C-alpha positions as a printed Julia matrix, in Angstrom:
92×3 Matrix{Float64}:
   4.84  -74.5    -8.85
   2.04  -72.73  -10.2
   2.7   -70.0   -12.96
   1.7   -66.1   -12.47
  -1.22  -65.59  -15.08
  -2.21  -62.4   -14.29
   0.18  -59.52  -15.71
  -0.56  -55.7   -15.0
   1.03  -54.12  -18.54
   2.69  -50.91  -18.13
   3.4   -48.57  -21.14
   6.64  -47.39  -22.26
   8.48  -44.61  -21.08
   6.71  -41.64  -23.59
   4.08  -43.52  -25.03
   0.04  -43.49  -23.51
  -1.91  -46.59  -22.49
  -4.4   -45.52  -25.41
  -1.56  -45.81  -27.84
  -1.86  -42.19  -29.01
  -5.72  -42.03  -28.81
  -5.51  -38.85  -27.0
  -8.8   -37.9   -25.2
  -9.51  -34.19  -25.46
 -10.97  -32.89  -22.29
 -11.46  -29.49  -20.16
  -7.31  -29.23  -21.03
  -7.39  -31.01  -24.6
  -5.25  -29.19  -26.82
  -6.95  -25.97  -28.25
  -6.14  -23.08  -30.62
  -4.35  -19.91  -29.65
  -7.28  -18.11  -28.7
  -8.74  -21.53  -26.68
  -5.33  -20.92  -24.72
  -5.61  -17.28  -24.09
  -9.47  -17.49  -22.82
  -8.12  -20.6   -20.75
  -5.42  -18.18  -19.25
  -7.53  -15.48  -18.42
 -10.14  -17.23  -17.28
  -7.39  -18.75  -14.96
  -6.5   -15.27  -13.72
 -10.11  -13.86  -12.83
 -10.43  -17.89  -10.74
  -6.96  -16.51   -8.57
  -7.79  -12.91   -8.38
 -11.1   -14.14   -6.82
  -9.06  -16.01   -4.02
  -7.67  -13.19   -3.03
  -8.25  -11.29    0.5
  -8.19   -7.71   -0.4
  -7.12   -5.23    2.43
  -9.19   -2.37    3.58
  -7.88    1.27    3.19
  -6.94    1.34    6.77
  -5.14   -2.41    6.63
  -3.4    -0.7     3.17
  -2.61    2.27    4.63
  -1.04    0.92    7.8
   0.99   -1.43    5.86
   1.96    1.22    3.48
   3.41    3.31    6.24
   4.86    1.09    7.81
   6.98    0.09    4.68
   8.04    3.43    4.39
   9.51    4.08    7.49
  11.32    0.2     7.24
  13.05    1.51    4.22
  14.06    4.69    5.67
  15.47    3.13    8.8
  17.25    1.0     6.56
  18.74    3.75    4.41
  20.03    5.34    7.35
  21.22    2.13    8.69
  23.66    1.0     5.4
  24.39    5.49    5.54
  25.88    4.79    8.7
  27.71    2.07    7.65
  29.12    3.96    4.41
  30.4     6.75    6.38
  31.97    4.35    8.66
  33.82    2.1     5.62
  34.58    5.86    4.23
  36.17    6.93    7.45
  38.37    3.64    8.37
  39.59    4.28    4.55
  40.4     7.44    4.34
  42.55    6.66    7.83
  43.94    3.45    6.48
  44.88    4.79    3.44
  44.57    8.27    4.13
């Protein structure tokens, strides 16, 4: 039988393939302030992304919203009357 010469090595569980010749790149480890730039930076790159209604769009949505949560208040102020009324019969 021939023998298997070729071997792919795979690190330990924890431990790099560098042995703890950590490359510092775009995310190497920086100071507090490195961090904090990194984080806003991070936030301006999302904010960016982001597809801003227009006044009408907000408005519409806003009202709408509004009379949701007033339906629902009346809804669960029905309901409390009616758990009010079957105890005050029940119990009465």
């Amino acid at each position: 039988m021939a023998e298997i010469t070729d071997s792919i090595e795979v690190p330990e569980p924890g431990r790099s393939q560098d042995d703890g010749k950590a490359r510092r790149g775009k995310r190497g480890k920086k100071g507090p302030l490195g961090r904090l730039a990194l984080f806003y930076r991070q936030i301006v790159a999302e904010l960016r992304k982001v597809v801003w209604p227009t006044k009408r769009q907000l408005s519409t949505y806003t009202t709408v919203v509004i009379i949701f949560v007033i339906v629902i208040i009346g809804l669960v102020s029905v309901i409390d009357w009616g758990f009010t009324e079957v105890v005050k019969y029940v119990f009465g």
